[in-house]
Coordinates of N, CA and C in Angstrom, one line a residue:
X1 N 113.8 89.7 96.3 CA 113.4 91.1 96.0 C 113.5 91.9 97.3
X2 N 114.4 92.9 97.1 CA 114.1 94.0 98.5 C 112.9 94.6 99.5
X3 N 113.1 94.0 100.3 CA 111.3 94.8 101.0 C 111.6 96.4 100.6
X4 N 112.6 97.1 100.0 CA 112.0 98.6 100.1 C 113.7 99.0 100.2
X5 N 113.9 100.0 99.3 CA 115.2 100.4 99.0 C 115.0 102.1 98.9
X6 N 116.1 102.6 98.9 CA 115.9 104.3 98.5 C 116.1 104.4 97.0
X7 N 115.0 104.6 96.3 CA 115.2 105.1 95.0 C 115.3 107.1 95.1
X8 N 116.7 106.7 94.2 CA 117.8 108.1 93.8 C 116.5 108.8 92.5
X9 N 116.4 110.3 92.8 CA 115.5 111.0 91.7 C 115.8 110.4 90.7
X10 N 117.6 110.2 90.4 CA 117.8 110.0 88.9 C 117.1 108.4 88.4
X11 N 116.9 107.8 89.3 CA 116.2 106.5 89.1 C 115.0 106.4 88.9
X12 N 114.0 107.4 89.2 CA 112.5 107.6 88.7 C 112.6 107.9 87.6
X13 N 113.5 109.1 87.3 CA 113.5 109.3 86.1 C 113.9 108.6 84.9
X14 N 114.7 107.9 85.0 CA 115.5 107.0 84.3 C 114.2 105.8 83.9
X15 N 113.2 105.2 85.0 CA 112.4 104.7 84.4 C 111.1 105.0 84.0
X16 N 110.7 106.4 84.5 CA 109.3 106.7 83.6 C 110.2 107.1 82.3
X17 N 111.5 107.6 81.9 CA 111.9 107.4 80.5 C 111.5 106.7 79.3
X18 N 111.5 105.4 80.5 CA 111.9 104.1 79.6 C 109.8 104.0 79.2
X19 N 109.3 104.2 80.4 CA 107.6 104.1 80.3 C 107.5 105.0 79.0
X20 N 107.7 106.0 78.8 CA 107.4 107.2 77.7 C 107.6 106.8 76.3
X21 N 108.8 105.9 76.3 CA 109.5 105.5 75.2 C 109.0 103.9 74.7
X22 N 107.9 103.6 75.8 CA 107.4 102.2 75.6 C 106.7 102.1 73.8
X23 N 106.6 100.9 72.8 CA 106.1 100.8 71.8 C 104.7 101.2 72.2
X24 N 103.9 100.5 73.4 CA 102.4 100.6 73.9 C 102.1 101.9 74.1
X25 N 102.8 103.0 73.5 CA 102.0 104.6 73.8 C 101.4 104.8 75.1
X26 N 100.1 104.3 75.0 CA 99.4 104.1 76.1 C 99.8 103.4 77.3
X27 N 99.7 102.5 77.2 CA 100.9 101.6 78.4 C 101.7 102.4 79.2
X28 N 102.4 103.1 78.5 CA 104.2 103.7 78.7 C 103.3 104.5 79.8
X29 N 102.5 105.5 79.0 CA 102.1 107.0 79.9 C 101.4 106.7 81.0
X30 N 100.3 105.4 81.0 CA 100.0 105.2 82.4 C 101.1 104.5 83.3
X31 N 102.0 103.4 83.0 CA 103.0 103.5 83.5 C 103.8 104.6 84.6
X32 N 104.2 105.6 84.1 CA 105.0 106.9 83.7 C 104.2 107.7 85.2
X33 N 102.9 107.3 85.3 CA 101.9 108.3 85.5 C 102.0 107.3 86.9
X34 N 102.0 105.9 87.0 CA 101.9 105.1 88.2 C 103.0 105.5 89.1
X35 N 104.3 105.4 88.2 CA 105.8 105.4 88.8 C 105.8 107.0 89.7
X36 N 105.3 107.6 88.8 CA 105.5 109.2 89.5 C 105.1 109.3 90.8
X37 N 102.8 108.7 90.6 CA 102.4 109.2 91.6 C 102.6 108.3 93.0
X38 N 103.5 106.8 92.8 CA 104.3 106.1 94.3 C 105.6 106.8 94.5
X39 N 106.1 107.2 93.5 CA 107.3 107.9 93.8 C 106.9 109.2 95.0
X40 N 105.8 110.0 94.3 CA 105.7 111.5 94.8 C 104.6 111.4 96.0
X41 N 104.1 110.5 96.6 CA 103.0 110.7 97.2 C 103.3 109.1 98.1
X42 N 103.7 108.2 97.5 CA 104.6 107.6 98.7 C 103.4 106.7 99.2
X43 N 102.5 106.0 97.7 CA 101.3 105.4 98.4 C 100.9 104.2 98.1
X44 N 100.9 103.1 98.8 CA 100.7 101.7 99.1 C 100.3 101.5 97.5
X45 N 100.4 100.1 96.8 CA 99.3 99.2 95.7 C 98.3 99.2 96.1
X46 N 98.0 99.0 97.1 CA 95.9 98.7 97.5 C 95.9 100.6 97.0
X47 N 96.5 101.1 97.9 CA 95.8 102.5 97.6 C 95.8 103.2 96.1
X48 N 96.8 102.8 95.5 CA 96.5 103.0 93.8 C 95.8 102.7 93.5
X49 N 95.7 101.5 93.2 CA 94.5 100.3 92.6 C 92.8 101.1 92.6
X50 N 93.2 101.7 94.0 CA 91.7 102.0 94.3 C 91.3 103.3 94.1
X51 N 92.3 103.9 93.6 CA 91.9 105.8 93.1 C 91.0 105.6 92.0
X52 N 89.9 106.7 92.5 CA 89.0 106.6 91.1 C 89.1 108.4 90.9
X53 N 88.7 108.9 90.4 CA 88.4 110.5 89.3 C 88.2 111.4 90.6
X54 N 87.2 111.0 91.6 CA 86.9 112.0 92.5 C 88.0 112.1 94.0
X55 N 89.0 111.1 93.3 CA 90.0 110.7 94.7 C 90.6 112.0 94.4
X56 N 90.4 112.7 93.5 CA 91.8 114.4 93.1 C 90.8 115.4 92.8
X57 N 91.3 116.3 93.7 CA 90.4 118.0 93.4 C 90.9 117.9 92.0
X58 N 90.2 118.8 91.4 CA 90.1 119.5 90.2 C 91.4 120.1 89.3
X59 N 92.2 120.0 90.2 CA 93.9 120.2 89.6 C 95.0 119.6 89.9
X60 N 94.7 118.6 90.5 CA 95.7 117.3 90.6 C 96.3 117.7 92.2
X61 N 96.2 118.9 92.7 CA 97.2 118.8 93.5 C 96.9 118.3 95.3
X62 N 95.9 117.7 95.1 CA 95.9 117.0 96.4 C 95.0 116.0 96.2
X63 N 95.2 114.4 96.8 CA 94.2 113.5 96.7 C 94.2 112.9 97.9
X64 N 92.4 112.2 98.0 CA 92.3 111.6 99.1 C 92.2 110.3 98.5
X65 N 93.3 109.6 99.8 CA 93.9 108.4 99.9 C 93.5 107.4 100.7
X66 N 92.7 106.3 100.7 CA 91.9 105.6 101.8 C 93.1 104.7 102.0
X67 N 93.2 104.3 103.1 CA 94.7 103.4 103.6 C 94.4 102.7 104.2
X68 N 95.0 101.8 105.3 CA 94.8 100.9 106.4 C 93.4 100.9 107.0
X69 N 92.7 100.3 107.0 CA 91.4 100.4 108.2 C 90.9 101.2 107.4
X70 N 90.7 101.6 106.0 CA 89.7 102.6 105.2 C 90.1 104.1 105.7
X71 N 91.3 104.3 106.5 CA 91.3 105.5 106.8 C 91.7 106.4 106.0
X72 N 91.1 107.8 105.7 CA 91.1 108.6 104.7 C 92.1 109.5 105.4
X73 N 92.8 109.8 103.9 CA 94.0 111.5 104.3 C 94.0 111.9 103.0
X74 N 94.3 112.9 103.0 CA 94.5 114.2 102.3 C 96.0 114.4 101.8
X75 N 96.4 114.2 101.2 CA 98.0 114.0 100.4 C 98.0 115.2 99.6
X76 N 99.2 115.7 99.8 CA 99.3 116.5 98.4 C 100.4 116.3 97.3
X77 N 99.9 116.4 96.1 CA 100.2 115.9 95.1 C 101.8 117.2 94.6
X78 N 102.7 116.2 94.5 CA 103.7 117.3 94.0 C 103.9 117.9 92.6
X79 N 104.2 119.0 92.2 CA 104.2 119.4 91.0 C 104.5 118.8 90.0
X80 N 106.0 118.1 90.2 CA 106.6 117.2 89.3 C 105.4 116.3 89.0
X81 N 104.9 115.6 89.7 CA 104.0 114.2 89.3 C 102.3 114.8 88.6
X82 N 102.5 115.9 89.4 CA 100.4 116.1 88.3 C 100.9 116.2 86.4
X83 N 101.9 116.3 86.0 CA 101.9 116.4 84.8 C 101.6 115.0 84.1
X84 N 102.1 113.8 84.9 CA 102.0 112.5 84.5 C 100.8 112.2 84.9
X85 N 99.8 112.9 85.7 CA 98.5 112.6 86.0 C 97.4 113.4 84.5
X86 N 98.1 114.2 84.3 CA 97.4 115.0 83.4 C 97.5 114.5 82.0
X87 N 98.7 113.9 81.5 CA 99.0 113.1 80.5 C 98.1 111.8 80.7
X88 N 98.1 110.7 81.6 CA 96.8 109.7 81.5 C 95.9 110.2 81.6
X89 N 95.0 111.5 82.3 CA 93.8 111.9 82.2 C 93.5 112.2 81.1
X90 N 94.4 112.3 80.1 CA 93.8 112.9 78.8 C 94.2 111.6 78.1
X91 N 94.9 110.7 78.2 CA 94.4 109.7 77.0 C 93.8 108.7 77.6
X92 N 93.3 108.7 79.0 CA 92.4 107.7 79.2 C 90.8 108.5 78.6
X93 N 90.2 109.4 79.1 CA 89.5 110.4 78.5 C 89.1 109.9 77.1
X94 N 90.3 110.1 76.4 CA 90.4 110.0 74.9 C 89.7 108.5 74.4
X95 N 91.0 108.0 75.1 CA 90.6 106.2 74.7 C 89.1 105.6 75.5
X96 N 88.8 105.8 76.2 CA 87.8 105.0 77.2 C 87.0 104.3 76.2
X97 N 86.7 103.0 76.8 CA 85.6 102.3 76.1 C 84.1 102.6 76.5
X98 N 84.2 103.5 78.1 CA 83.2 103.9 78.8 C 83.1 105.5 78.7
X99 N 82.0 105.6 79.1 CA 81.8 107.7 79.7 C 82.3 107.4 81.1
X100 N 83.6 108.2 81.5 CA 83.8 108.4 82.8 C 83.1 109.3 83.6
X101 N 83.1 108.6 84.8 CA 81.8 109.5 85.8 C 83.3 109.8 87.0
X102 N 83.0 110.5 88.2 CA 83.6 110.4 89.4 C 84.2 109.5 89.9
X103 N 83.2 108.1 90.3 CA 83.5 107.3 90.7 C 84.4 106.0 89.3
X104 N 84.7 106.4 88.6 CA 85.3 105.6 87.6 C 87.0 105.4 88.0
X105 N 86.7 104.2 88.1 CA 88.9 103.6 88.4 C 89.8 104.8 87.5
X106 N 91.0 105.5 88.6 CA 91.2 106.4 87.4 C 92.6 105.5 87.0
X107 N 93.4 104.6 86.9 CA 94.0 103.6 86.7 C 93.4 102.7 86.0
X108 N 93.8 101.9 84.7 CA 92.9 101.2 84.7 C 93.8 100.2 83.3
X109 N 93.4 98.8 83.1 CA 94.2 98.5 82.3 C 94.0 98.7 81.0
X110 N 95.2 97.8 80.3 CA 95.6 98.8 79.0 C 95.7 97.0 78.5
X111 N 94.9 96.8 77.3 CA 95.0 95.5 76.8 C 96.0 95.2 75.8
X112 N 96.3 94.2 75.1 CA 97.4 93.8 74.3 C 97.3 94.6 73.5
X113 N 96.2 94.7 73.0 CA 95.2 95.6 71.4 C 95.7 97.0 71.7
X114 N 96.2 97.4 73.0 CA 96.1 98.9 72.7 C 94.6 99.9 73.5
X115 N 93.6 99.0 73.6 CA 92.5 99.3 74.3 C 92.1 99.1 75.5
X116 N 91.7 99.9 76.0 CA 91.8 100.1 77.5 C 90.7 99.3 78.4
X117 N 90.7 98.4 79.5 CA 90.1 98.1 80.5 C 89.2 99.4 81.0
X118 N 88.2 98.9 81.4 CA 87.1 99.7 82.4 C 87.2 99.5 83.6
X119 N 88.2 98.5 84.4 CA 88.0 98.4 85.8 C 89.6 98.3 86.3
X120 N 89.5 98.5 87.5 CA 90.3 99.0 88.4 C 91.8 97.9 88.1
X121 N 93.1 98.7 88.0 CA 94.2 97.6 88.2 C 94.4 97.1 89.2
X122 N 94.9 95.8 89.6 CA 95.1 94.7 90.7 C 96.4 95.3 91.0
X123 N 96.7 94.6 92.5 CA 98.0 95.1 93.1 C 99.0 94.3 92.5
X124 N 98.9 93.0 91.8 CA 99.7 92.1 90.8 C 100.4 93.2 89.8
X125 N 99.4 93.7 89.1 CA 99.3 94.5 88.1 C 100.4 95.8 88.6
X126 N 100.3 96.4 89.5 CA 101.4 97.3 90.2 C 103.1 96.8 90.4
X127 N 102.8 95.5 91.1 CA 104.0 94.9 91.3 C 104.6 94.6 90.0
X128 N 104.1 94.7 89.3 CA 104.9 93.9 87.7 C 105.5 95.5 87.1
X129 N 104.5 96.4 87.1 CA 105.2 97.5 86.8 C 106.1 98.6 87.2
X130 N 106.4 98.4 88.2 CA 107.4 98.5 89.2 C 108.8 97.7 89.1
X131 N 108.4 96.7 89.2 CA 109.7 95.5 88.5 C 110.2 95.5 87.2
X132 N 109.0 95.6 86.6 CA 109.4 95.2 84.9 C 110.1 96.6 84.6
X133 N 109.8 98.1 84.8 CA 110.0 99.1 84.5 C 111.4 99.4 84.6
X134 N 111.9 99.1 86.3 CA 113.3 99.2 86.4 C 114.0 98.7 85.8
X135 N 113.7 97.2 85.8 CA 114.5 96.0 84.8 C 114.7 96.7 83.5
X136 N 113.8 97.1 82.7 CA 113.8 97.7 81.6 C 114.8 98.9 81.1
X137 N 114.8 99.2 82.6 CA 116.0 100.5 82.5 C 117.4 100.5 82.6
X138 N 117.4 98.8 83.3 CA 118.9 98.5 83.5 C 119.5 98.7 85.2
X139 N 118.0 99.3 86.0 CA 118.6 99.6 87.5 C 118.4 98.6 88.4
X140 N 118.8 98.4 89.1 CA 118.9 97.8 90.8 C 117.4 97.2 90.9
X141 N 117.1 96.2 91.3 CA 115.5 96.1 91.0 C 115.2 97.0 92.8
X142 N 113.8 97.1 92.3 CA 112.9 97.7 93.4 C 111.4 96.4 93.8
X143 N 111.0 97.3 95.0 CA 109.7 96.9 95.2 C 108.6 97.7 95.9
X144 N 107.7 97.9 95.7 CA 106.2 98.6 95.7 C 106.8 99.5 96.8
X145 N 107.2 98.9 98.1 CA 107.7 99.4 98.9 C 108.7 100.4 99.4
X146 N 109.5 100.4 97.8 CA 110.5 101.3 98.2 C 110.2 102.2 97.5
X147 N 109.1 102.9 97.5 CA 108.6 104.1 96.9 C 108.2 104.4 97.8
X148 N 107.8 104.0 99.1 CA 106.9 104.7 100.1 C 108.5 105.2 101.1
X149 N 109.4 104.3 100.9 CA 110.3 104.9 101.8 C 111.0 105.8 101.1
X150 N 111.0 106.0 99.5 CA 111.7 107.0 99.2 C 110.9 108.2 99.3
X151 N 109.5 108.5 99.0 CA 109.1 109.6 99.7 C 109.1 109.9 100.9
X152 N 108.8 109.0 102.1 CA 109.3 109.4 103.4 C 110.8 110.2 103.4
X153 N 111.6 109.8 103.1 CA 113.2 110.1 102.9 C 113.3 111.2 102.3
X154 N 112.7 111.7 101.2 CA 112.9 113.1 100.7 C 112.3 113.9 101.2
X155 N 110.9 113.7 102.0 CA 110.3 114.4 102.5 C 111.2 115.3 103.8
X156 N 111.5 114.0 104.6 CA 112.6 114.2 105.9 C 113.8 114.2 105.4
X157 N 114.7 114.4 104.0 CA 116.0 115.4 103.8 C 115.5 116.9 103.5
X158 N 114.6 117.2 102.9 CA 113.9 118.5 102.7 C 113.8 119.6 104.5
X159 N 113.9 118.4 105.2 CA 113.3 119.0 106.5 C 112.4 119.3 106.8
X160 N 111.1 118.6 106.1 CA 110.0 117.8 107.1 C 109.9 117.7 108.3
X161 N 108.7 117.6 109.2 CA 108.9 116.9 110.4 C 108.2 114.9 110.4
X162 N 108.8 114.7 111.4 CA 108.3 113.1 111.2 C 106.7 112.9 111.3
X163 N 105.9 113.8 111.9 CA 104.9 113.9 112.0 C 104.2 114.1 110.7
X164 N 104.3 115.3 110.0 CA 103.7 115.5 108.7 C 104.2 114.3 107.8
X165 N 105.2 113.7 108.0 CA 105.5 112.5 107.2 C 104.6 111.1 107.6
X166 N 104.7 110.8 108.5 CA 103.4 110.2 109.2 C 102.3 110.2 108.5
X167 N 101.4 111.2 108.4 CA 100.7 112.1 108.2 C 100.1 111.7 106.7
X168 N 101.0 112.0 105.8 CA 101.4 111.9 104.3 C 101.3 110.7 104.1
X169 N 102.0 110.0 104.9 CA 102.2 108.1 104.5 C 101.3 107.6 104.8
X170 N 100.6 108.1 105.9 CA 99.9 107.2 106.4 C 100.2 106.1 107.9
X171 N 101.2 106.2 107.9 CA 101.7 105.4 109.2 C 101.4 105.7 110.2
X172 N 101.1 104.7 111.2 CA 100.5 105.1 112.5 C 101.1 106.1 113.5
X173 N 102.1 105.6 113.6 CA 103.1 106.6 114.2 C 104.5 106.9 113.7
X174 N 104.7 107.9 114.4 CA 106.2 108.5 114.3 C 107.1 107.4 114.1
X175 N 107.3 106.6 115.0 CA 108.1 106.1 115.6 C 108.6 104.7 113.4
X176 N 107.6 104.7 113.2 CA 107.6 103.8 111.8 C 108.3 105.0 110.7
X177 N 108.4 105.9 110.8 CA 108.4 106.9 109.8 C 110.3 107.0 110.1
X178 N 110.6 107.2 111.8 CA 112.0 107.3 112.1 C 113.2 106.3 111.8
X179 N 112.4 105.1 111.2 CA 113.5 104.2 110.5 C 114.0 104.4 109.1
X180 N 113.1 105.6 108.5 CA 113.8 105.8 107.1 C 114.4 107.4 107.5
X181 N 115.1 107.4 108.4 CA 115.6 109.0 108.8 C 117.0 109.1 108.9

C-alpha cells in the first residue's frame, strides 16, 4: 500500500459517489462525509476518530483539530466538504441511539442492522474506509496518508504559502510541508 499518493479531485469524487450510492444509506453518507473531511482539511485518523460536536463552530466552517502532542489548531473547513458534514449531522441526529451533547463522538459507527454506534470510530475503522471505498470505485488504491498530501498539494497549487500549509496540517515545520511542492 502507498505511504501517500496525490489524489486527483476527480478521484474524491468518484468515491464519495460510490459512498452515496452505498445499499447502507447511512454507512454511504458517513463514509462520504469521512472522505470529504481528509480530503478537504487534510487530517490524520487519530484526529478524525477523535472529533466530537464541539470540535466545529456552529456552521461547519472551521474545526479545532488536536494533533501530535495534543496540540490544538484551528482548520478551516472548505465549502465543498461542510455539506457532507451537514448530511451526517442530520442523520446521525436522526438515528442516534443516544441524546447528543457537545462532547459526543461526531463520527461514529454504523452497525450491520443499520443502527448506529455511540462511541468513537477506531483508526482501523478509517483505514478500511479509505481502502475499501477506492477499491469500490475501481481507482488506484490509496492510504490515510494520501489525503493529507493531497490537501497540502492543492493548497500549495492554489498559491498558498508553505507556512499556512504547515499551519493547516499541522506539521512541524516548513521544511515537511516542501516535499509535497
Amino acid at each position: 500500500m502507498p505511504a501517500g499518493r496525490y489524489i486527483e479531485p476527480k478521484e474524491i469524487r468518484e468515491a464519495i459517489v460510490v459512498c452515496l450510492s452505498d445499499e447502507n444509506r447511512i454507512q454511504g453518507i458517513r463514509d462520504a462525509a469521512v472522505l470529504a473531511f481528509m480530503y478537504g482539511v487534510g487530517a490524520r485518523r487519530e484526529e478524525v476518530v477523535s472529533l466530537v460536536y464541539d470540535s466545529f463552530n456552529s456552521d461547519y466552517t472551521m474545526v479545532t483539530i488536536y494533533g501530535k502532542g495534543r496540540k490544538e489548531r484551528k482548520v478551516p473547513v472548505p465549502s465543498s466538504v461542510q455539506r457532507y458534514l451537514y448530511g451526517w449531522q442530520a442523520t446521525h441526529i436522526s438515528m442516534s441511539p443516544v441524546d447528543l451533547t457537545p462532547q459526543s463522538p461526531f463520527f461514529v459507527a454504523v452497525r450491520k442492522n443499520g443502527s448506529l454506534g455511540d462511541t468513537h470510530l477506531t483508526t482501523t475503522t478509517i483505514w478500511n474506509v479509505v481502502v475499501e471505498r477506492f477499491k469500490q470505485a475501481g481507482l488506484k488504491p490509496v492510504s490515510p496518508h494520501s489525503f493529507r498530501r493531497s490537501m497540502a498539494t492543492n493548497y500549495l497549487d492554489q498559491g498558498e504559502n508553505e507556512g499556512t500549509v504547515a499551519s493547516i496540517g499541522g506539521w512541524a515545520s516548513v521544511q515537511l510541508v516542501q516535499r509535497y511542492n
